[in-house]
Amino acid sequence: MLRAASAAGRMTFGYNRSADGVNAAVADGFDATTDLETALARAAQTGALIVVAVPVPALPMLLDPIRRLAPECPLTDVTSVKGPVLDNITAAGLQARFVGGHPMAGTAHSGWPAGHAGLFQGAPWVISVDDHVDPVVFGEVLDLILDCGSVAVPARSEEHDAAAAAISHLPHLLAEALAITAADVPLAFALAAGSFRDGTRVAGTAPDLVRAMCEANWQQLLPALDRAIALLADARDSLSAADSVAELVNHGHAARTRYDNFPRHEIVTVIIGAPDWRRELAAAGRAGGVIRSALPVRDSR
């Protein structure tokens, strides 16, 4: 995020508790510190947009200092679940200035060396349109998303979490199961190629990060996991009884084809701050709409 926002010409500075991470960022020419209070005081002084980029379990460590030192700053996040983050934000009394976010981009690696300025280019980036969302803060977060080269997908927090369970968190669990299954077969790793590499890529993610995202979204992940288990169980029964996995394969191929042809129309008619603007954006995002450029704002001059 620091790289991408800086490359877009924005004034940026960051905090990380890791001295190694901060030193690496500074060595690359970025403004970073391990002193959280100094960073937040500077944010308050400049009215900076604060981006929280930590797993859900680490949120309280940051939200209390933000509440004390920079409560009026606009606030967003890049966490892979939205409902639990919003609950934490509300409990900290920061809801009025918060608009949730989640860029659907990343690698299986961690730390400063794993990032690059082009990480978000062309990627969908969820922007929350929950009932509390302030139009001014929404516009600031949208500007950041567009500056980083992404397309914004408006969504309510609960709908985001249900979708993320299916397309992000469940794949992590399936990748772990696939890696474990192959590890039990002596010749498997010697023969493994593209299908295994692609199917297990996210199993290379740090276990603590996988646990944080899956466990924070457990209420939405359980139904998705149940659905996948039921489909595999049915395929197993069909293979045992009739030597066939046709139903699973045919339906899976059809679903993948729908994904390949999923429309991405541009949202251009919604006016931020107009009556029902949040509901209209949520409906447009649900239908495949994305925001590629700044939207008009009610009463703007």
PDB file of C-alpha atoms in Angstrom:
ATOM      1  CA  MET A   1       0.000   0.000   0.000  1.00  0.00           C
ATOM      2  CA  LEU A   2       2.809   2.414   0.907  1.00  0.00           C
ATOM      3  CA  ARG A   3       4.526   1.697  -2.400  1.00  0.00           C
ATOM      4  CA  ALA A   4       1.385   1.963  -4.522  1.00  0.00           C
ATOM      5  CA  ALA A   5       0.111   5.167  -2.913  1.00  0.00           C
ATOM      6  CA  SER A   6       3.550   6.775  -3.147  1.00  0.00           C
ATOM      7  CA  ALA A   7       3.852   5.813  -6.809  1.00  0.00           C
ATOM      8  CA  ALA A   8       0.529   7.581  -7.407  1.00  0.00           C
ATOM      9  CA  GLY A   9       2.029  10.802  -6.032  1.00  0.00           C
ATOM     10  CA  ARG A  10       0.352  10.748  -2.639  1.00  0.00           C
ATOM     11  CA  MET A  11       2.148  11.908   0.514  1.00  0.00           C
ATOM     12  CA  THR A  12       2.608   8.741   2.575  1.00  0.00           C
ATOM     13  CA  PHE A  13       4.075   7.581   5.857  1.00  0.00           C
ATOM     14  CA  GLY A  14       3.690   4.325   7.714  1.00  0.00           C
ATOM     15  CA  TYR A  15       4.059   2.461  10.970  1.00  0.00           C
ATOM     16  CA  ASN A  16       5.115  -1.119  11.582  1.00  0.00           C
ATOM     17  CA  ARG A  17       6.024  -2.752  14.874  1.00  0.00           C
ATOM     18  CA  SER A  18       8.736  -4.744  13.070  1.00  0.00           C
ATOM     19  CA  ALA A  19      12.063  -2.921  13.087  1.00  0.00           C
ATOM     20  CA  ASP A  20      13.243  -5.107  10.202  1.00  0.00           C
ATOM     21  CA  GLY A  21      10.208  -4.146   8.125  1.00  0.00           C
ATOM     22  CA  VAL A  22      10.608  -0.448   8.870  1.00  0.00           C
ATOM     23  CA  ASN A  23      14.344  -0.503   8.173  1.00  0.00           C
ATOM     24  CA  ALA A  24      13.736  -2.228   4.839  1.00  0.00           C
ATOM     25  CA  ALA A  25      11.096   0.360   3.890  1.00  0.00           C
ATOM     26  CA  VAL A  26      13.337   3.262   4.893  1.00  0.00           C
ATOM     27  CA  ALA A  27      16.228   1.751   2.957  1.00  0.00           C
ATOM     28  CA  ASP A  28      13.992   1.768  -0.114  1.00  0.00           C
ATOM     29  CA  GLY A  29      13.287   5.462   0.380  1.00  0.00           C
ATOM     30  CA  PHE A  30       9.940   5.344   2.204  1.00  0.00           C
ATOM     31  CA  ASP A  31       8.858   7.240   5.305  1.00  0.00           C
ATOM     32  CA  ALA A  32       8.234   4.700   8.079  1.00  0.00           C
ATOM     33  CA  THR A  33       8.607   4.368  11.833  1.00  0.00           C
ATOM     34  CA  THR A  34       8.245   1.883  14.683  1.00  0.00           C
ATOM     35  CA  ASP A  35       6.787   4.640  16.888  1.00  0.00           C
ATOM     36  CA  LEU A  36       3.003   4.318  16.652  1.00  0.00           C
ATOM     37  CA  GLU A  37       2.204   7.409  18.736  1.00  0.00           C
ATOM     38  CA  THR A  38       4.433   9.599  16.573  1.00  0.00           C
ATOM     39  CA  ALA A  39       2.801   8.290  13.402  1.00  0.00           C
ATOM     40  CA  LEU A  40      -0.717   8.848  14.763  1.00  0.00           C
ATOM     41  CA  ALA A  41       0.095  12.349  16.029  1.00  0.00           C
ATOM     42  CA  ARG A  42       1.330  13.193  12.563  1.00  0.00           C
ATOM     43  CA  ALA A  43      -1.818  11.705  11.041  1.00  0.00           C
ATOM     44  CA  ALA A  44      -3.994  13.819  13.316  1.00  0.00           C
ATOM     45  CA  GLN A  45      -2.031  16.952  12.490  1.00  0.00           C
ATOM     46  CA  THR A  46      -2.304  16.428   8.723  1.00  0.00           C
ATOM     47  CA  GLY A  47      -5.809  14.896   8.596  1.00  0.00           C
ATOM     48  CA  ALA A  48      -4.349  11.803   6.945  1.00  0.00           C
ATOM     49  CA  LEU A  49      -6.390   8.849   5.755  1.00  0.00           C
ATOM     50  CA  ILE A  50      -5.338   6.004   8.071  1.00  0.00           C
ATOM     51  CA  VAL A  51      -5.148   2.537   6.508  1.00  0.00           C
ATOM     52  CA  VAL A  52      -5.209  -0.306   9.034  1.00  0.00           C
ATOM     53  CA  ALA A  53      -3.375  -3.308   7.583  1.00  0.00           C
ATOM     54  CA  VAL A  54      -3.289  -5.945  10.313  1.00  0.00           C
ATOM     55  CA  PRO A  55      -5.107  -9.251  10.931  1.00  0.00           C
ATOM     56  CA  VAL A  56      -8.285  -9.134  13.022  1.00  0.00           C
ATOM     57  CA  PRO A  57      -6.623 -10.342  16.269  1.00  0.00           C
ATOM     58  CA  ALA A  58      -4.237  -7.364  16.151  1.00  0.00           C
ATOM     59  CA  LEU A  59      -6.944  -4.727  15.670  1.00  0.00           C
ATOM     60  CA  PRO A  60      -7.388  -3.729  19.338  1.00  0.00           C
ATOM     61  CA  MET A  61      -3.672  -2.946  19.578  1.00  0.00           C
ATOM     62  CA  LEU A  62      -4.149  -0.229  16.935  1.00  0.00           C
ATOM     63  CA  LEU A  63      -7.706   0.982  17.447  1.00  0.00           C
ATOM     64  CA  ASP A  64      -7.270   2.176  21.009  1.00  0.00           C
ATOM     65  CA  PRO A  65      -4.304   4.440  20.125  1.00  0.00           C
ATOM     66  CA  ILE A  66      -6.169   5.695  17.050  1.00  0.00           C
ATOM     67  CA  ARG A  67      -9.171   6.562  19.232  1.00  0.00           C
ATOM     68  CA  ARG A  68      -6.929   8.455  21.656  1.00  0.00           C
ATOM     69  CA  LEU A  69      -4.614  10.220  19.239  1.00  0.00           C
ATOM     70  CA  ALA A  70      -6.342  10.537  15.835  1.00  0.00           C
ATOM     71  CA  PRO A  71     -10.097  10.033  16.287  1.00  0.00           C
ATOM     72  CA  GLU A  72     -11.077  12.565  13.602  1.00  0.00           C
ATOM     73  CA  CYS A  73      -8.954  11.042  10.840  1.00  0.00           C
ATOM     74  CA  PRO A  74     -10.761   9.169   8.069  1.00  0.00           C
ATOM     75  CA  LEU A  75     -10.135   5.458   8.498  1.00  0.00           C
ATOM     76  CA  THR A  76     -10.154   2.385   6.288  1.00  0.00           C
ATOM     77  CA  ASP A  77      -8.646  -1.115   6.340  1.00  0.00           C
ATOM     78  CA  VAL A  78      -7.475  -3.900   4.035  1.00  0.00           C
ATOM     79  CA  THR A  79      -8.543  -6.857   6.179  1.00  0.00           C
ATOM     80  CA  SER A  80     -10.046  -9.945   4.515  1.00  0.00           C
ATOM     81  CA  VAL A  81     -13.198  -9.925   6.657  1.00  0.00           C
ATOM     82  CA  LYS A  82     -15.469  -6.931   7.105  1.00  0.00           C
ATOM     83  CA  GLY A  83     -18.095  -7.795   9.731  1.00  0.00           C
ATOM     84  CA  PRO A  84     -15.666  -8.519  12.603  1.00  0.00           C
ATOM     85  CA  VAL A  85     -13.613  -5.452  11.685  1.00  0.00           C
ATOM     86  CA  LEU A  86     -16.717  -3.259  11.767  1.00  0.00           C
ATOM     87  CA  ASP A  87     -17.627  -4.717  15.175  1.00  0.00           C
ATOM     88  CA  ASN A  88     -14.181  -3.784  16.499  1.00  0.00           C
ATOM     89  CA  ILE A  89     -14.336  -0.334  14.936  1.00  0.00           C
ATOM     90  CA  THR A  90     -17.771   0.297  16.459  1.00  0.00           C
ATOM     91  CA  ALA A  91     -16.636  -0.875  19.897  1.00  0.00           C
ATOM     92  CA  ALA A  92     -13.724   1.579  19.681  1.00  0.00           C
ATOM     93  CA  GLY A  93     -16.083   4.454  18.859  1.00  0.00           C
ATOM     94  CA  LEU A  94     -14.562   5.053  15.419  1.00  0.00           C
ATOM     95  CA  GLN A  95     -17.467   4.001  13.204  1.00  0.00           C
ATOM     96  CA  ALA A  96     -18.436   7.511  12.019  1.00  0.00           C
ATOM     97  CA  ARG A  97     -15.104   7.996  10.198  1.00  0.00           C
ATOM     98  CA  PHE A  98     -14.673   4.416   8.946  1.00  0.00           C
ATOM     99  CA  VAL A  99     -15.208   2.914   5.494  1.00  0.00           C
ATOM    100  CA  GLY A 100     -14.084  -0.706   5.203  1.00  0.00           C
ATOM    101  CA  GLY A 101     -11.972  -1.988   2.343  1.00  0.00           C
ATOM    102  CA  HIS A 102     -10.460  -5.202   1.044  1.00  0.00           C
ATOM    103  CA  PRO A 103      -8.170  -5.366  -2.017  1.00  0.00           C
ATOM    104  CA  MET A 104      -8.502  -8.782  -3.656  1.00  0.00           C
ATOM    105  CA  ALA A 105      -4.785  -9.012  -4.384  1.00  0.00           C
ATOM    106  CA  GLY A 106      -1.758 -10.473  -2.701  1.00  0.00           C
ATOM    107  CA  THR A 107       0.859 -13.178  -2.727  1.00  0.00           C
ATOM    108  CA  ALA A 108       1.517 -16.223  -0.595  1.00  0.00           C
ATOM    109  CA  HIS A 109       4.496 -14.410   0.955  1.00  0.00           C
ATOM    110  CA  SER A 110       4.771 -11.939   3.820  1.00  0.00           C
ATOM    111  CA  GLY A 111       6.856  -8.967   4.856  1.00  0.00           C
ATOM    112  CA  TRP A 112       8.215  -5.896   3.100  1.00  0.00           C
ATOM    113  CA  PRO A 113      10.045  -7.859   0.342  1.00  0.00           C
ATOM    114  CA  ALA A 114       6.772  -9.541  -0.715  1.00  0.00           C
ATOM    115  CA  GLY A 115       5.139  -6.280  -1.844  1.00  0.00           C
ATOM    116  CA  HIS A 116       5.435  -4.165  -4.987  1.00  0.00           C
ATOM    117  CA  ALA A 117       3.824  -0.987  -6.299  1.00  0.00           C
ATOM    118  CA  GLY A 118       1.844  -2.814  -9.007  1.00  0.00           C
ATOM    119  CA  LEU A 119       0.215  -5.316  -6.673  1.00  0.00           C
ATOM    120  CA  PHE A 120      -3.246  -3.748  -6.927  1.00  0.00           C
ATOM    121  CA  GLN A 121      -3.273  -2.913 -10.636  1.00  0.00           C
ATOM    122  CA  GLY A 122      -6.592  -4.013 -12.156  1.00  0.00           C
ATOM    123  CA  ALA A 123      -7.619  -5.889  -9.017  1.00  0.00           C
ATOM    124  CA  PRO A 124     -11.120  -5.673  -7.522  1.00  0.00           C
ATOM    125  CA  TRP A 125     -11.065  -3.782  -4.231  1.00  0.00           C
ATOM    126  CA  VAL A 126     -14.122  -3.992  -2.022  1.00  0.00           C
ATOM    127  CA  ILE A 127     -15.363  -0.716  -0.541  1.00  0.00           C
ATOM    128  CA  SER A 128     -18.033  -0.946   2.144  1.00  0.00           C
ATOM    129  CA  VAL A 129     -21.427   0.708   1.731  1.00  0.00           C
ATOM    130  CA  ASP A 130     -22.884  -0.134   5.136  1.00  0.00           C
ATOM    131  CA  ASP A 131     -25.619   2.075   6.558  1.00  0.00           C
ATOM    132  CA  HIS A 132     -23.229   4.232   8.623  1.00  0.00           C
ATOM    133  CA  VAL A 133     -20.838   5.080   5.770  1.00  0.00           C
ATOM    134  CA  ASP A 134     -20.122   8.800   5.462  1.00  0.00           C
ATOM    135  CA  PRO A 135     -20.092  10.084   1.849  1.00  0.00           C
ATOM    136  CA  VAL A 136     -17.023  12.283   2.374  1.00  0.00           C
ATOM    137  CA  VAL A 137     -14.932   9.464   3.860  1.00  0.00           C
ATOM    138  CA  PHE A 138     -16.264   7.120   1.161  1.00  0.00           C
ATOM    139  CA  GLY A 139     -14.935   9.517  -1.470  1.00  0.00           C
ATOM    140  CA  GLU A 140     -11.502   9.652   0.170  1.00  0.00           C
ATOM    141  CA  VAL A 141     -11.223   5.865   0.326  1.00  0.00           C
ATOM    142  CA  LEU A 142     -12.455   5.563  -3.264  1.00  0.00           C
ATOM    143  CA  ASP A 143      -9.762   8.003  -4.394  1.00  0.00           C
ATOM    144  CA  LEU A 144      -7.092   5.858  -2.733  1.00  0.00           C
ATOM    145  CA  ILE A 145      -8.419   2.704  -4.414  1.00  0.00           C
ATOM    146  CA  LEU A 146      -8.403   4.334  -7.841  1.00  0.00           C
ATOM    147  CA  ASP A 147      -4.954   5.865  -7.287  1.00  0.00           C
ATOM    148  CA  CYS A 148      -3.596   2.389  -6.536  1.00  0.00           C
ATOM    149  CA  GLY A 149      -4.862   1.182  -9.930  1.00  0.00           C
ATOM    150  CA  SER A 150      -7.722  -0.987  -8.687  1.00  0.00           C
ATOM    151  CA  VAL A 151     -11.413  -1.077  -9.544  1.00  0.00           C
ATOM    152  CA  ALA A 152     -13.746  -0.529  -6.595  1.00  0.00           C
ATOM    153  CA  VAL A 153     -16.497  -3.056  -5.871  1.00  0.00           C
ATOM    154  CA  PRO A 154     -19.139  -1.639  -3.498  1.00  0.00           C
ATOM    155  CA  ALA A 155     -20.578  -4.167  -1.039  1.00  0.00           C
ATOM    156  CA  ARG A 156     -22.158  -4.468   2.370  1.00  0.00           C
ATOM    157  CA  SER A 157     -19.970  -6.089   5.011  1.00  0.00           C
ATOM    158  CA  GLU A 158     -22.087  -9.213   5.487  1.00  0.00           C
ATOM    159  CA  GLU A 159     -22.287  -9.842   1.736  1.00  0.00           C
ATOM    160  CA  HIS A 160     -18.549  -9.392   1.369  1.00  0.00           C
ATOM    161  CA  ASP A 161     -17.878 -11.929   4.116  1.00  0.00           C
ATOM    162  CA  ALA A 162     -20.140 -14.559   2.538  1.00  0.00           C
ATOM    163  CA  ALA A 163     -18.405 -14.088  -0.816  1.00  0.00           C
ATOM    164  CA  ALA A 164     -14.909 -14.050   0.725  1.00  0.00           C
ATOM    165  CA  ALA A 165     -15.660 -17.321   2.504  1.00  0.00           C
ATOM    166  CA  ALA A 166     -16.370 -18.962  -0.852  1.00  0.00           C
ATOM    167  CA  ILE A 167     -13.638 -17.453  -3.043  1.00  0.00           C
ATOM    168  CA  SER A 168     -10.813 -16.857  -0.553  1.00  0.00           C
ATOM    169  CA  HIS A 169     -11.110 -18.614   2.789  1.00  0.00           C
ATOM    170  CA  LEU A 170     -12.481 -21.949   1.534  1.00  0.00           C
ATOM    171  CA  PRO A 171      -9.732 -22.159  -1.142  1.00  0.00           C
ATOM    172  CA  HIS A 172      -7.147 -21.773   1.621  1.00  0.00           C
ATOM    173  CA  LEU A 173      -8.577 -24.784   3.460  1.00  0.00           C
ATOM    174  CA  LEU A 174      -8.876 -26.823   0.260  1.00  0.00           C
ATOM    175  CA  ALA A 175      -5.258 -26.006  -0.601  1.00  0.00           C
ATOM    176  CA  GLU A 176      -4.104 -27.192   2.826  1.00  0.00           C
ATOM    177  CA  ALA A 177      -6.091 -30.437   2.456  1.00  0.00           C
ATOM    178  CA  LEU A 178      -4.696 -31.033  -1.034  1.00  0.00           C
ATOM    179  CA  ALA A 179      -1.125 -30.490   0.144  1.00  0.00           C
ATOM    180  CA  ILE A 180      -1.606 -32.892   3.064  1.00  0.00           C
ATOM    181  CA  THR A 181      -3.221 -35.542   0.831  1.00  0.00           C
ATOM    182  CA  ALA A 182      -0.352 -35.427  -1.652  1.00  0.00           C
ATOM    183  CA  ALA A 183       2.224 -35.562   1.141  1.00  0.00           C
ATOM    184  CA  ASP A 184       0.867 -38.995   2.093  1.00  0.00           C
ATOM    185  CA  VAL A 185       1.729 -40.448  -1.352  1.00  0.00           C
ATOM    186  CA  PRO A 186       5.455 -41.292  -1.758  1.00  0.00           C
ATOM    187  CA  LEU A 187       5.819 -40.394  -5.463  1.00  0.00           C
ATOM    188  CA  ALA A 188       3.430 -37.419  -5.473  1.00  0.00           C
ATOM    189  CA  PHE A 189       5.874 -34.568  -4.938  1.00  0.00           C
ATOM    190  CA  ALA A 190       8.263 -36.029  -7.536  1.00  0.00           C
ATOM    191  CA  LEU A 191       5.492 -35.861 -10.165  1.00  0.00           C
ATOM    192  CA  ALA A 192       3.737 -32.677  -9.048  1.00  0.00           C
ATOM    193  CA  ALA A 193       3.401 -30.009 -11.718  1.00  0.00           C
ATOM    194  CA  GLY A 194       0.973 -27.253 -12.713  1.00  0.00           C
ATOM    195  CA  SER A 195      -2.292 -28.533 -11.277  1.00  0.00           C
ATOM    196  CA  PHE A 196      -0.769 -29.263  -7.882  1.00  0.00           C
ATOM    197  CA  ARG A 197       1.242 -26.032  -7.851  1.00  0.00           C
ATOM    198  CA  ASP A 198      -1.791 -23.900  -8.674  1.00  0.00           C
ATOM    199  CA  GLY A 199      -4.100 -25.810  -6.355  1.00  0.00           C
ATOM    200  CA  THR A 200      -1.775 -25.468  -3.360  1.00  0.00           C
ATOM    201  CA  ARG A 201      -0.275 -22.011  -3.976  1.00  0.00           C
ATOM    202  CA  VAL A 202      -2.047 -20.343  -1.058  1.00  0.00           C
ATOM    203  CA  ALA A 203      -0.994 -23.163   1.290  1.00  0.00           C
ATOM    204  CA  GLY A 204       2.340 -21.346   1.260  1.00  0.00           C
ATOM    205  CA  THR A 205       0.765 -18.444   3.174  1.00  0.00           C
ATOM    206  CA  ALA A 206       1.916 -17.972   6.761  1.00  0.00           C
ATOM    207  CA  PRO A 207      -0.306 -20.219   8.938  1.00  0.00           C
ATOM    208  CA  ASP A 208      -1.076 -17.429  11.409  1.00  0.00           C
ATOM    209  CA  LEU A 209      -2.525 -15.292   8.619  1.00  0.00           C
ATOM    210  CA  VAL A 210      -4.662 -18.153   7.298  1.00  0.00           C
ATOM    211  CA  ARG A 211      -5.977 -18.877  10.769  1.00  0.00           C
ATOM    212  CA  ALA A 212      -6.737 -15.207  11.387  1.00  0.00           C
ATOM    213  CA  MET A 213      -8.847 -14.785   8.257  1.00  0.00           C
ATOM    214  CA  CYS A 214     -10.646 -18.133   8.432  1.00  0.00           C
ATOM    215  CA  GLU A 215     -11.377 -18.052  12.151  1.00  0.00           C
ATOM    216  CA  ALA A 216     -12.566 -14.452  12.080  1.00  0.00           C
ATOM    217  CA  ASN A 217     -15.057 -15.378   9.331  1.00  0.00           C
ATOM    218  CA  TRP A 218     -16.103 -18.722  10.766  1.00  0.00           C
ATOM    219  CA  GLN A 219     -19.838 -18.033  10.632  1.00  0.00           C
ATOM    220  CA  GLN A 220     -19.720 -17.515   6.877  1.00  0.00           C
ATOM    221  CA  LEU A 221     -17.017 -20.126   6.254  1.00  0.00           C
ATOM    222  CA  LEU A 222     -18.892 -23.020   7.863  1.00  0.00           C
ATOM    223  CA  PRO A 223     -21.742 -23.103   5.268  1.00  0.00           C
ATOM    224  CA  ALA A 224     -19.241 -22.838   2.409  1.00  0.00           C
ATOM    225  CA  LEU A 225     -17.172 -25.660   3.888  1.00  0.00           C
ATOM    226  CA  ASP A 226     -20.291 -27.788   4.399  1.00  0.00           C
ATOM    227  CA  ARG A 227     -21.252 -27.219   0.749  1.00  0.00           C
ATOM    228  CA  ALA A 228     -17.822 -28.276  -0.525  1.00  0.00           C
ATOM    229  CA  ILE A 229     -17.752 -31.354   1.714  1.00  0.00           C
ATOM    230  CA  ALA A 230     -21.234 -32.370   0.512  1.00  0.00           C
ATOM    231  CA  LEU A 231     -20.217 -32.024  -3.137  1.00  0.00           C
ATOM    232  CA  LEU A 232     -17.088 -34.125  -2.602  1.00  0.00           C
ATOM    233  CA  ALA A 233     -19.049 -36.718  -0.617  1.00  0.00           C
ATOM    234  CA  ASP A 234     -21.594 -37.016  -3.422  1.00  0.00           C
ATOM    235  CA  ALA A 235     -18.778 -37.377  -5.957  1.00  0.00           C
ATOM    236  CA  ARG A 236     -17.179 -40.075  -3.823  1.00  0.00           C
ATOM    237  CA  ASP A 237     -20.473 -41.979  -3.590  1.00  0.00           C
ATOM    238  CA  SER A 238     -21.017 -41.679  -7.347  1.00  0.00           C
ATOM    239  CA  LEU A 239     -17.482 -42.824  -8.087  1.00  0.00           C
ATOM    240  CA  SER A 240     -17.898 -45.816  -5.794  1.00  0.00           C
ATOM    241  CA  ALA A 241     -21.331 -46.830  -7.100  1.00  0.00           C
ATOM    242  CA  ALA A 242     -21.128 -45.930 -10.781  1.00  0.00           C
ATOM    243  CA  ASP A 243     -17.449 -45.223 -11.565  1.00  0.00           C
ATOM    244  CA  SER A 244     -18.407 -41.641 -12.398  1.00  0.00           C
ATOM    245  CA  VAL A 245     -17.658 -38.106 -11.254  1.00  0.00           C
ATOM    246  CA  ALA A 246     -19.590 -36.612 -14.150  1.00  0.00           C
ATOM    247  CA  GLU A 247     -22.017 -34.549 -12.080  1.00  0.00           C
ATOM    248  CA  LEU A 248     -19.326 -32.753 -10.081  1.00  0.00           C
ATOM    249  CA  VAL A 249     -17.088 -32.209 -13.122  1.00  0.00           C
ATOM    250  CA  ASN A 250     -19.874 -30.976 -15.405  1.00  0.00           C
ATOM    251  CA  HIS A 251     -21.337 -28.596 -12.831  1.00  0.00           C
ATOM    252  CA  GLY A 252     -17.895 -27.346 -11.857  1.00  0.00           C
ATOM    253  CA  HIS A 253     -16.964 -26.685 -15.467  1.00  0.00           C
ATOM    254  CA  ALA A 254     -20.221 -24.791 -16.005  1.00  0.00           C
ATOM    255  CA  ALA A 255     -19.615 -22.666 -12.900  1.00  0.00           C
ATOM    256  CA  ARG A 256     -16.072 -21.855 -14.007  1.00  0.00           C
ATOM    257  CA  THR A 257     -17.375 -20.861 -17.447  1.00  0.00           C
ATOM    258  CA  ARG A 258     -19.861 -18.497 -15.775  1.00  0.00           C
ATOM    259  CA  TYR A 259     -16.962 -16.925 -13.890  1.00  0.00           C
ATOM    260  CA  ASP A 260     -14.908 -16.512 -17.066  1.00  0.00           C
ATOM    261  CA  ASN A 261     -17.827 -14.671 -18.694  1.00  0.00           C
ATOM    262  CA  PHE A 262     -18.958 -12.694 -15.643  1.00  0.00           C
ATOM    263  CA  PRO A 263     -19.775  -9.107 -16.690  1.00  0.00           C
ATOM    264  CA  ARG A 264     -17.903  -6.141 -15.252  1.00  0.00           C
ATOM    265  CA  HIS A 265     -19.959  -3.083 -16.130  1.00  0.00           C
ATOM    266  CA  GLU A 266     -18.904   0.343 -14.930  1.00  0.00           C
ATOM    267  CA  ILE A 267     -20.970   2.162 -12.310  1.00  0.00           C
ATOM    268  CA  VAL A 268     -21.379   5.758 -13.470  1.00  0.00           C
ATOM    269  CA  THR A 269     -24.889   6.954 -12.555  1.00  0.00           C
ATOM    270  CA  VAL A 270     -24.858   6.776  -8.739  1.00  0.00           C
ATOM    271  CA  ILE A 271     -24.354  10.104  -6.963  1.00  0.00           C
ATOM    272  CA  ILE A 272     -22.510   9.812  -3.642  1.00  0.00           C
ATOM    273  CA  GLY A 273     -24.582  11.361  -0.893  1.00  0.00           C
ATOM    274  CA  ALA A 274     -27.872  11.245  -2.806  1.00  0.00           C
ATOM    275  CA  PRO A 275     -30.868   9.443  -1.263  1.00  0.00           C
ATOM    276  CA  ASP A 276     -30.363   5.639  -1.264  1.00  0.00           C
ATOM    277  CA  TRP A 277     -26.842   5.946  -2.696  1.00  0.00           C
ATOM    278  CA  ARG A 278     -25.480   3.186  -0.469  1.00  0.00           C
ATOM    279  CA  ARG A 279     -28.283   0.775  -1.405  1.00  0.00           C
ATOM    280  CA  GLU A 280     -27.848   1.554  -5.109  1.00  0.00           C
ATOM    281  CA  LEU A 281     -24.109   0.930  -4.954  1.00  0.00           C
ATOM    282  CA  ALA A 282     -24.578  -2.356  -3.078  1.00  0.00           C
ATOM    283  CA  ALA A 283     -27.053  -3.562  -5.703  1.00  0.00           C
ATOM    284  CA  ALA A 284     -24.744  -2.523  -8.539  1.00  0.00           C
ATOM    285  CA  GLY A 285     -21.779  -4.303  -6.955  1.00  0.00           C
ATOM    286  CA  ARG A 286     -23.871  -7.440  -6.462  1.00  0.00           C
ATOM    287  CA  ALA A 287     -24.634  -7.431 -10.190  1.00  0.00           C
ATOM    288  CA  GLY A 288     -20.978  -7.155 -11.187  1.00  0.00           C
ATOM    289  CA  GLY A 289     -20.627  -3.394 -11.289  1.00  0.00           C
ATOM    290  CA  VAL A 290     -17.300  -1.725 -10.570  1.00  0.00           C
ATOM    291  CA  ILE A 291     -16.182   1.871 -10.084  1.00  0.00           C
ATOM    292  CA  ARG A 292     -13.321   2.816 -12.398  1.00  0.00           C
ATOM    293  CA  SER A 293     -13.353   6.595 -11.953  1.00  0.00           C
ATOM    294  CA  ALA A 294     -14.522   9.146  -9.406  1.00  0.00           C
ATOM    295  CA  LEU A 295     -18.300   9.352  -8.963  1.00  0.00           C
ATOM    296  CA  PRO A 296     -20.222  12.626  -8.717  1.00  0.00           C
ATOM    297  CA  VAL A 297     -20.930  13.904  -5.220  1.00  0.00           C
ATOM    298  CA  ARG A 298     -24.174  15.619  -4.266  1.00  0.00           C
ATOM    299  CA  ASP A 299     -23.847  19.411  -3.981  1.00  0.00           C
ATOM    300  CA  SER A 300     -20.229  19.299  -5.141  1.00  0.00           C
ATOM    301  CA  ARG A 301     -18.864  22.459  -6.770  1.00  0.00           C
TER     302      ARG A 301
END
